[in-house]
PDB file of C-alpha atoms in Angstrom:
ATOM      1  CA  UNK A 123     -40.503   8.695  53.800  1.00 86.00           C
ATOM      2  CA  UNK A 124     -39.863   8.521  50.423  1.00 91.00           C
ATOM      3  CA  UNK A 125     -42.900   7.444  48.026  1.00 97.00           C
ATOM      4  CA  UNK A 126     -43.416   5.741  44.611  1.00 97.00           C
ATOM      5  CA  UNK A 127     -46.585   7.066  42.650  1.00 97.00           C
ATOM      6  CA  UNK A 128     -48.363   4.542  40.886  1.00 97.00           C
ATOM      7  CA  UNK A 129     -49.195   6.720  37.987  1.00 96.00           C
ATOM      8  CA  UNK A 130     -46.538   8.616  36.201  1.00 94.00           C
ATOM      9  CA  UNK A 131     -49.384  11.063  34.916  1.00 96.00           C
ATOM     10  CA  UNK A 132     -49.228  13.710  37.549  1.00 95.00           C
ATOM     11  CA  UNK A 133     -52.687  15.003  36.994  1.00 97.00           C
ATOM     12  CA  UNK A 134     -54.427  11.511  38.395  1.00 98.00           C
ATOM     13  CA  UNK A 135     -53.328  13.396  41.838  1.00 98.00           C
ATOM     14  CA  UNK A 136     -55.542  16.215  41.062  1.00 98.00           C
ATOM     15  CA  UNK A 137     -58.579  14.023  39.534  1.00 98.00           C
ATOM     16  CA  UNK A 138     -62.080  13.598  40.520  1.00 98.00           C
ATOM     17  CA  UNK A 139     -64.046  10.543  41.015  1.00 98.00           C
ATOM     18  CA  UNK A 140     -67.348   9.177  42.803  1.00 97.00           C
ATOM     19  CA  UNK A 141     -64.963   8.865  45.794  1.00 98.00           C
ATOM     20  CA  UNK A 142     -62.629  12.198  45.231  1.00 98.00           C
ATOM     21  CA  UNK A 143     -65.674  14.383  44.290  1.00 98.00           C
ATOM     22  CA  UNK A 144     -64.170  17.359  44.411  1.00 98.00           C
ATOM     23  CA  UNK A 145     -66.806  18.828  42.018  1.00 97.00           C
ATOM     24  CA  UNK A 146     -69.561  18.030  44.592  1.00 98.00           C
ATOM     25  CA  UNK A 147     -71.405  21.874  45.502  1.00 97.00           C
ATOM     26  CA  UNK A 148     -70.790  20.531  49.528  1.00 96.00           C
ATOM     27  CA  UNK A 149     -67.119  19.785  48.482  1.00 98.00           C
ATOM     28  CA  UNK A 150     -66.655  23.082  47.139  1.00 98.00           C
ATOM     29  CA  UNK A 151     -68.364  25.121  49.575  1.00 98.00           C
ATOM     30  CA  UNK A 152     -66.098  23.743  52.508  1.00 98.00           C
ATOM     31  CA  UNK A 153     -63.293  24.666  50.680  1.00 98.00           C
ATOM     32  CA  UNK A 154     -64.039  28.377  49.973  1.00 98.00           C
ATOM     33  CA  UNK A 155     -64.924  28.635  53.576  1.00 98.00           C
ATOM     34  CA  UNK A 156     -61.342  27.304  54.507  1.00 98.00           C
ATOM     35  CA  UNK A 157     -60.072  29.649  52.546  1.00 98.00           C
ATOM     36  CA  UNK A 158     -58.836  27.826  48.724  1.00 97.00           C
ATOM     37  CA  UNK A 159     -59.359  30.887  47.133  1.00 95.00           C
ATOM     38  CA  UNK A 160     -57.788  33.286  49.622  1.00 97.00           C
ATOM     39  CA  UNK A 161     -55.159  31.511  51.281  1.00 97.00           C
ATOM     40  CA  UNK A 162     -51.188  30.545  49.903  1.00 97.00           C
ATOM     41  CA  UNK A 163     -51.238  27.067  49.359  1.00 97.00           C
ATOM     42  CA  UNK A 164     -49.228  25.625  52.233  1.00 97.00           C
ATOM     43  CA  UNK A 165     -51.934  28.171  54.641  1.00 98.00           C
ATOM     44  CA  UNK A 166     -54.886  26.594  53.118  1.00 98.00           C
ATOM     45  CA  UNK A 167     -53.391  23.172  53.072  1.00 98.00           C
ATOM     46  CA  UNK A 168     -52.693  23.236  56.868  1.00 98.00           C
ATOM     47  CA  UNK A 169     -56.262  24.522  56.989  1.00 98.00           C
ATOM     48  CA  UNK A 170     -57.851  21.903  55.590  1.00 98.00           C
ATOM     49  CA  UNK A 171     -55.741  19.136  57.327  1.00 98.00           C
ATOM     50  CA  UNK A 172     -56.695  20.590  60.521  1.00 98.00           C
ATOM     51  CA  UNK A 173     -60.175  20.733  59.623  1.00 98.00           C
ATOM     52  CA  UNK A 174     -60.674  17.135  58.575  1.00 98.00           C
ATOM     53  CA  UNK A 175     -58.565  16.431  61.890  1.00 98.00           C
ATOM     54  CA  UNK A 176     -60.348  18.023  64.627  1.00 97.00           C
ATOM     55  CA  UNK A 177     -63.845  18.980  63.175  1.00 97.00           C
ATOM     56  CA  UNK A 178     -65.092  15.372  61.701  1.00 97.00           C
ATOM     57  CA  UNK A 179     -64.745  13.034  64.234  1.00 96.00           C
ATOM     58  CA  UNK A 180     -62.907   9.542  63.798  1.00 96.00           C
ATOM     59  CA  UNK A 181     -66.352   7.213  63.946  1.00 95.00           C
ATOM     60  CA  UNK A 182     -64.302   5.005  66.082  1.00 93.00           C
ATOM     61  CA  UNK A 183     -63.539   7.811  68.922  1.00 94.00           C
ATOM     62  CA  UNK A 184     -67.102   9.019  68.675  1.00 94.00           C
ATOM     63  CA  UNK A 185     -68.935   5.748  68.443  1.00 94.00           C
ATOM     64  CA  UNK A 186     -70.836   6.687  65.300  1.00 96.00           C
ATOM     65  CA  UNK A 187     -71.829   3.884  63.683  1.00 97.00           C
ATOM     66  CA  UNK A 188     -72.505   5.338  60.045  1.00 97.00           C
ATOM     67  CA  UNK A 189     -69.768   4.161  57.401  1.00 98.00           C
ATOM     68  CA  UNK A 190     -68.930   6.997  55.233  1.00 97.00           C
ATOM     69  CA  UNK A 191     -66.746   6.924  51.748  1.00 98.00           C
ATOM     70  CA  UNK A 192     -67.306   9.662  49.355  1.00 98.00           C
ATOM     71  CA  UNK A 193     -65.511  12.687  50.486  1.00 98.00           C
ATOM     72  CA  UNK A 194     -68.712  14.876  49.650  1.00 98.00           C
ATOM     73  CA  UNK A 195     -70.364  12.484  52.524  1.00 98.00           C
ATOM     74  CA  UNK A 196     -67.692  12.506  55.053  1.00 98.00           C
ATOM     75  CA  UNK A 197     -68.189  16.714  55.320  1.00 98.00           C
ATOM     76  CA  UNK A 198     -71.777  16.350  55.259  1.00 97.00           C
ATOM     77  CA  UNK A 199     -72.323  13.670  57.553  1.00 97.00           C
ATOM     78  CA  UNK A 200     -69.004  14.788  60.021  1.00 97.00           C
ATOM     79  CA  UNK A 201     -68.104  11.480  60.406  1.00 97.00           C
ATOM     80  CA  UNK A 202     -65.458   8.855  58.953  1.00 97.00           C
ATOM     81  CA  UNK A 203     -62.798   6.480  60.149  1.00 97.00           C
ATOM     82  CA  UNK A 204     -59.343   7.077  58.943  1.00 98.00           C
ATOM     83  CA  UNK A 205     -59.509   6.285  54.879  1.00 98.00           C
ATOM     84  CA  UNK A 206     -62.840   8.049  54.967  1.00 98.00           C
ATOM     85  CA  UNK A 207     -61.258  11.115  56.784  1.00 98.00           C
ATOM     86  CA  UNK A 208     -58.326  10.814  54.095  1.00 98.00           C
ATOM     87  CA  UNK A 209     -60.980  10.783  50.913  1.00 98.00           C
ATOM     88  CA  UNK A 210     -62.231  14.084  52.193  1.00 98.00           C
ATOM     89  CA  UNK A 211     -58.886  15.882  52.551  1.00 98.00           C
ATOM     90  CA  UNK A 212     -57.731  15.050  49.360  1.00 98.00           C
ATOM     91  CA  UNK A 213     -60.739  16.094  47.878  1.00 98.00           C
ATOM     92  CA  UNK A 214     -60.207  19.554  49.679  1.00 98.00           C
ATOM     93  CA  UNK A 215     -56.713  20.006  48.590  1.00 98.00           C
ATOM     94  CA  UNK A 216     -57.180  18.507  44.577  1.00 98.00           C
ATOM     95  CA  UNK A 217     -60.412  21.610  44.600  1.00 98.00           C
ATOM     96  CA  UNK A 218     -58.032  23.989  45.461  1.00 98.00           C
ATOM     97  CA  UNK A 219     -55.185  22.155  42.924  1.00 98.00           C
ATOM     98  CA  UNK A 220     -52.998  20.554  45.414  1.00 98.00           C
ATOM     99  CA  UNK A 221     -51.587  17.483  44.093  1.00 98.00           C
ATOM    100  CA  UNK A 222     -52.618  14.827  46.603  1.00 98.00           C
ATOM    101  CA  UNK A 223     -52.914  11.202  46.632  1.00 98.00           C
ATOM    102  CA  UNK A 224     -53.347   8.165  49.396  1.00 98.00           C
ATOM    103  CA  UNK A 225     -50.839   6.153  51.265  1.00 98.00           C
ATOM    104  CA  UNK A 226     -51.062   3.267  53.995  1.00 98.00           C
ATOM    105  CA  UNK A 227     -49.996   1.940  56.853  1.00 98.00           C
ATOM    106  CA  UNK A 228     -50.163  -1.576  58.465  1.00 98.00           C
ATOM    107  CA  UNK A 229     -50.587  -1.586  61.961  1.00 98.00           C
ATOM    108  CA  UNK A 230     -51.187  -3.441  64.948  1.00 97.00           C
ATOM    109  CA  UNK A 231     -52.782  -3.760  68.676  1.00 95.00           C
ATOM    110  CA  UNK A 232     -50.410  -2.612  71.200  1.00 93.00           C
ATOM    111  CA  UNK A 233     -49.838  -6.235  71.489  1.00 94.00           C
ATOM    112  CA  UNK A 234     -48.983  -7.157  67.786  1.00 94.00           C
ATOM    113  CA  UNK A 235     -52.199  -8.596  66.668  1.00 96.00           C
ATOM    114  CA  UNK A 236     -55.150  -7.798  64.662  1.00 96.00           C
ATOM    115  CA  UNK A 237     -53.217  -5.787  61.811  1.00 97.00           C
ATOM    116  CA  UNK A 238     -55.112  -3.714  59.776  1.00 98.00           C
ATOM    117  CA  UNK A 239     -54.513  -1.110  57.116  1.00 98.00           C
ATOM    118  CA  UNK A 240     -54.189   2.923  58.149  1.00 98.00           C
ATOM    119  CA  UNK A 241     -55.381   5.431  55.737  1.00 98.00           C
ATOM    120  CA  UNK A 242     -52.963   8.213  55.108  1.00 98.00           C
ATOM    121  CA  UNK A 243     -52.503  11.344  52.590  1.00 98.00           C
ATOM    122  CA  UNK A 244     -49.793  12.721  50.846  1.00 98.00           C
ATOM    123  CA  UNK A 245     -49.126  16.269  49.300  1.00 98.00           C
ATOM    124  CA  UNK A 246     -47.235  18.175  47.053  1.00 97.00           C
ATOM    125  CA  UNK A 247     -47.211  22.191  47.594  1.00 96.00           C
ATOM    126  CA  UNK A 248     -45.849  24.280  44.811  1.00 92.00           C
ATOM    127  CA  UNK A 249     -42.215  24.475  44.651  1.00 89.00           C
ATOM    128  CA  UNK A 250     -41.729  20.710  46.365  1.00 90.00           C
ATOM    129  CA  UNK A 251     -39.901  17.954  44.658  1.00 84.00           C
ATOM    130  CA  UNK A 252     -41.187  15.538  47.154  1.00 92.00           C
ATOM    131  CA  UNK A 253     -44.426  14.010  48.881  1.00 97.00           C
ATOM    132  CA  UNK A 254     -45.178  14.895  52.204  1.00 97.00           C
ATOM    133  CA  UNK A 255     -47.189  12.358  53.909  1.00 98.00           C
ATOM    134  CA  UNK A 256     -50.352  13.565  56.928  1.00 98.00           C
ATOM    135  CA  UNK A 257     -52.706  11.380  59.049  1.00 98.00           C
ATOM    136  CA  UNK A 258     -55.535  13.340  59.534  1.00 97.00           C
ATOM    137  CA  UNK A 259     -57.246  10.292  61.673  1.00 96.00           C
ATOM    138  CA  UNK A 260     -57.979  12.854  64.798  1.00 95.00           C
ATOM    139  CA  UNK A 261     -56.138  13.358  68.054  1.00 94.00           C
ATOM    140  CA  UNK A 262     -57.502  11.458  70.860  1.00 90.00           C
ATOM    141  CA  UNK A 263     -55.953   8.910  73.352  1.00 85.00           C
ATOM    142  CA  UNK A 264     -52.751  10.556  73.561  1.00 90.00           C
ATOM    143  CA  UNK A 265     -52.495  11.111  69.475  1.00 94.00           C
ATOM    144  CA  UNK A 266     -50.753  14.023  68.132  1.00 95.00           C
ATOM    145  CA  UNK A 267     -50.771  14.197  64.332  1.00 97.00           C
ATOM    146  CA  UNK A 268     -50.000  17.484  63.088  1.00 97.00           C
ATOM    147  CA  UNK A 269     -49.324  18.809  59.635  1.00 98.00           C
ATOM    148  CA  UNK A 270     -45.718  18.999  58.846  1.00 96.00           C
ATOM    149  CA  UNK A 271     -43.810  19.401  55.463  1.00 93.00           C
ATOM    150  CA  UNK A 272     -40.534  18.791  57.101  1.00 88.00           C
ATOM    151  CA  UNK A 273     -40.468  16.017  59.693  1.00 92.00           C
ATOM    152  CA  UNK A 274     -43.689  13.939  59.787  1.00 96.00           C
ATOM    153  CA  UNK A 275     -45.692  14.112  62.529  1.00 96.00           C
ATOM    154  CA  UNK A 276     -48.038  11.061  61.966  1.00 97.00           C
ATOM    155  CA  UNK A 277     -50.763   9.326  64.795  1.00 96.00           C
ATOM    156  CA  UNK A 278     -48.886   5.890  64.508  1.00 96.00           C
ATOM    157  CA  UNK A 279     -45.154   5.605  63.771  1.00 94.00           C
ATOM    158  CA  UNK A 280     -44.592   1.574  62.731  1.00 97.00           C
ATOM    159  CA  UNK A 281     -43.155  -0.743  65.175  1.00 97.00           C
ATOM    160  CA  UNK A 282     -41.222  -3.092  62.801  1.00 96.00           C
ATOM    161  CA  UNK A 283     -41.083  -5.568  65.654  1.00 96.00           C
ATOM    162  CA  UNK A 284     -44.705  -6.091  65.376  1.00 97.00           C
ATOM    163  CA  UNK A 285     -44.565  -6.454  61.613  1.00 96.00           C
ATOM    164  CA  UNK A 286     -45.753  -2.882  61.018  1.00 98.00           C
ATOM    165  CA  UNK A 287     -45.475  -1.393  58.202  1.00 98.00           C
ATOM    166  CA  UNK A 288     -45.095   1.699  55.905  1.00 98.00           C
ATOM    167  CA  UNK A 289     -46.244   0.903  52.749  1.00 98.00           C
ATOM    168  CA  UNK A 290     -44.697   3.207  49.635  1.00 97.00           C
ATOM    169  CA  UNK A 291     -46.840   3.290  47.274  1.00 98.00           C
ATOM    170  CA  UNK A 292     -48.545   6.804  46.366  1.00 98.00           C
ATOM    171  CA  UNK A 293     -51.927   5.653  45.154  1.00 98.00           C
ATOM    172  CA  UNK A 294     -53.819   8.588  42.925  1.00 98.00           C
ATOM    173  CA  UNK A 295     -56.949   6.826  43.805  1.00 98.00           C
ATOM    174  CA  UNK A 296     -57.894   4.833  47.182  1.00 98.00           C
ATOM    175  CA  UNK A 297     -56.637   0.921  47.172  1.00 98.00           C
ATOM    176  CA  UNK A 298     -59.519  -0.930  45.508  1.00 98.00           C
ATOM    177  CA  UNK A 299     -59.756  -3.118  48.721  1.00 98.00           C
ATOM    178  CA  UNK A 300     -60.149  -0.305  51.219  1.00 98.00           C
ATOM    179  CA  UNK A 301     -62.373   0.925  48.976  1.00 98.00           C
ATOM    180  CA  UNK A 302     -64.815  -2.240  48.981  1.00 98.00           C
ATOM    181  CA  UNK A 303     -64.744  -2.587  52.224  1.00 98.00           C
ATOM    182  CA  UNK A 304     -65.851   0.636  53.148  1.00 98.00           C
ATOM    183  CA  UNK A 305     -68.362   0.801  50.337  1.00 98.00           C
ATOM    184  CA  UNK A 306     -70.016  -2.285  51.186  1.00 98.00           C
ATOM    185  CA  UNK A 307     -70.230  -2.497  54.922  1.00 97.00           C
ATOM    186  CA  UNK A 308     -73.225  -1.952  56.434  1.00 97.00           C
ATOM    187  CA  UNK A 309     -71.954  -0.321  59.868  1.00 97.00           C
ATOM    188  CA  UNK A 310     -68.826   0.310  61.402  1.00 96.00           C
ATOM    189  CA  UNK A 311     -68.596  -2.922  63.016  1.00 95.00           C
ATOM    190  CA  UNK A 312     -68.988  -4.974  59.655  1.00 97.00           C
ATOM    191  CA  UNK A 313     -66.182  -2.500  58.237  1.00 97.00           C
ATOM    192  CA  UNK A 314     -63.708  -2.906  60.886  1.00 93.00           C
ATOM    193  CA  UNK A 315     -64.269  -6.664  60.429  1.00 95.00           C
ATOM    194  CA  UNK A 316     -63.903  -6.073  56.416  1.00 97.00           C
ATOM    195  CA  UNK A 317     -60.787  -3.938  56.188  1.00 98.00           C
ATOM    196  CA  UNK A 318     -58.082  -6.165  54.929  1.00 98.00           C
ATOM    197  CA  UNK A 319     -55.245  -6.523  57.604  1.00 97.00           C
ATOM    198  CA  UNK A 320     -52.648  -5.820  54.688  1.00 97.00           C
ATOM    199  CA  UNK A 321     -52.016  -4.632  51.365  1.00 96.00           C
TER     200      UNK A 321
END
């Protein structure tokens, strides 16, 4: 999918902030352990993706009530929903000087009810001109998301007949509506009620 950057300043996709806190010692320690200083960018990006996908359980799959949103907390607590896991992956990519940002889908239940915004990551490796979307949500219940630069291997292809949407904007920072829901929710049950149904 062709994405439109919300910031024309490419450095925004490498920046640190309160959410993508890649200056935090824990983020840096995890990145080094995963090979940020030793692996080629493609290999490191794939390794970081698979770490977040496989080693940080989606809190819904694990039944974990905690709500994480800051990248360092996601990596330390080893839990988070799709959005929180995206924050962690973006931090791990940016600490290795790999531009990355946030993109979103509007998804629904099997019958098209209860729409919710789902979080993805897009990255751009050296020598690439375009962004490649990745879904580090976690594979469970038949989901088979994989790291891929050529053809997307996301957890959920959208179903237009149910008004599901791939949003075309690539954000340098998490969308404010999503971030506010994460920051204000006391637990995952409350978070699921607070997440936006659309952007």
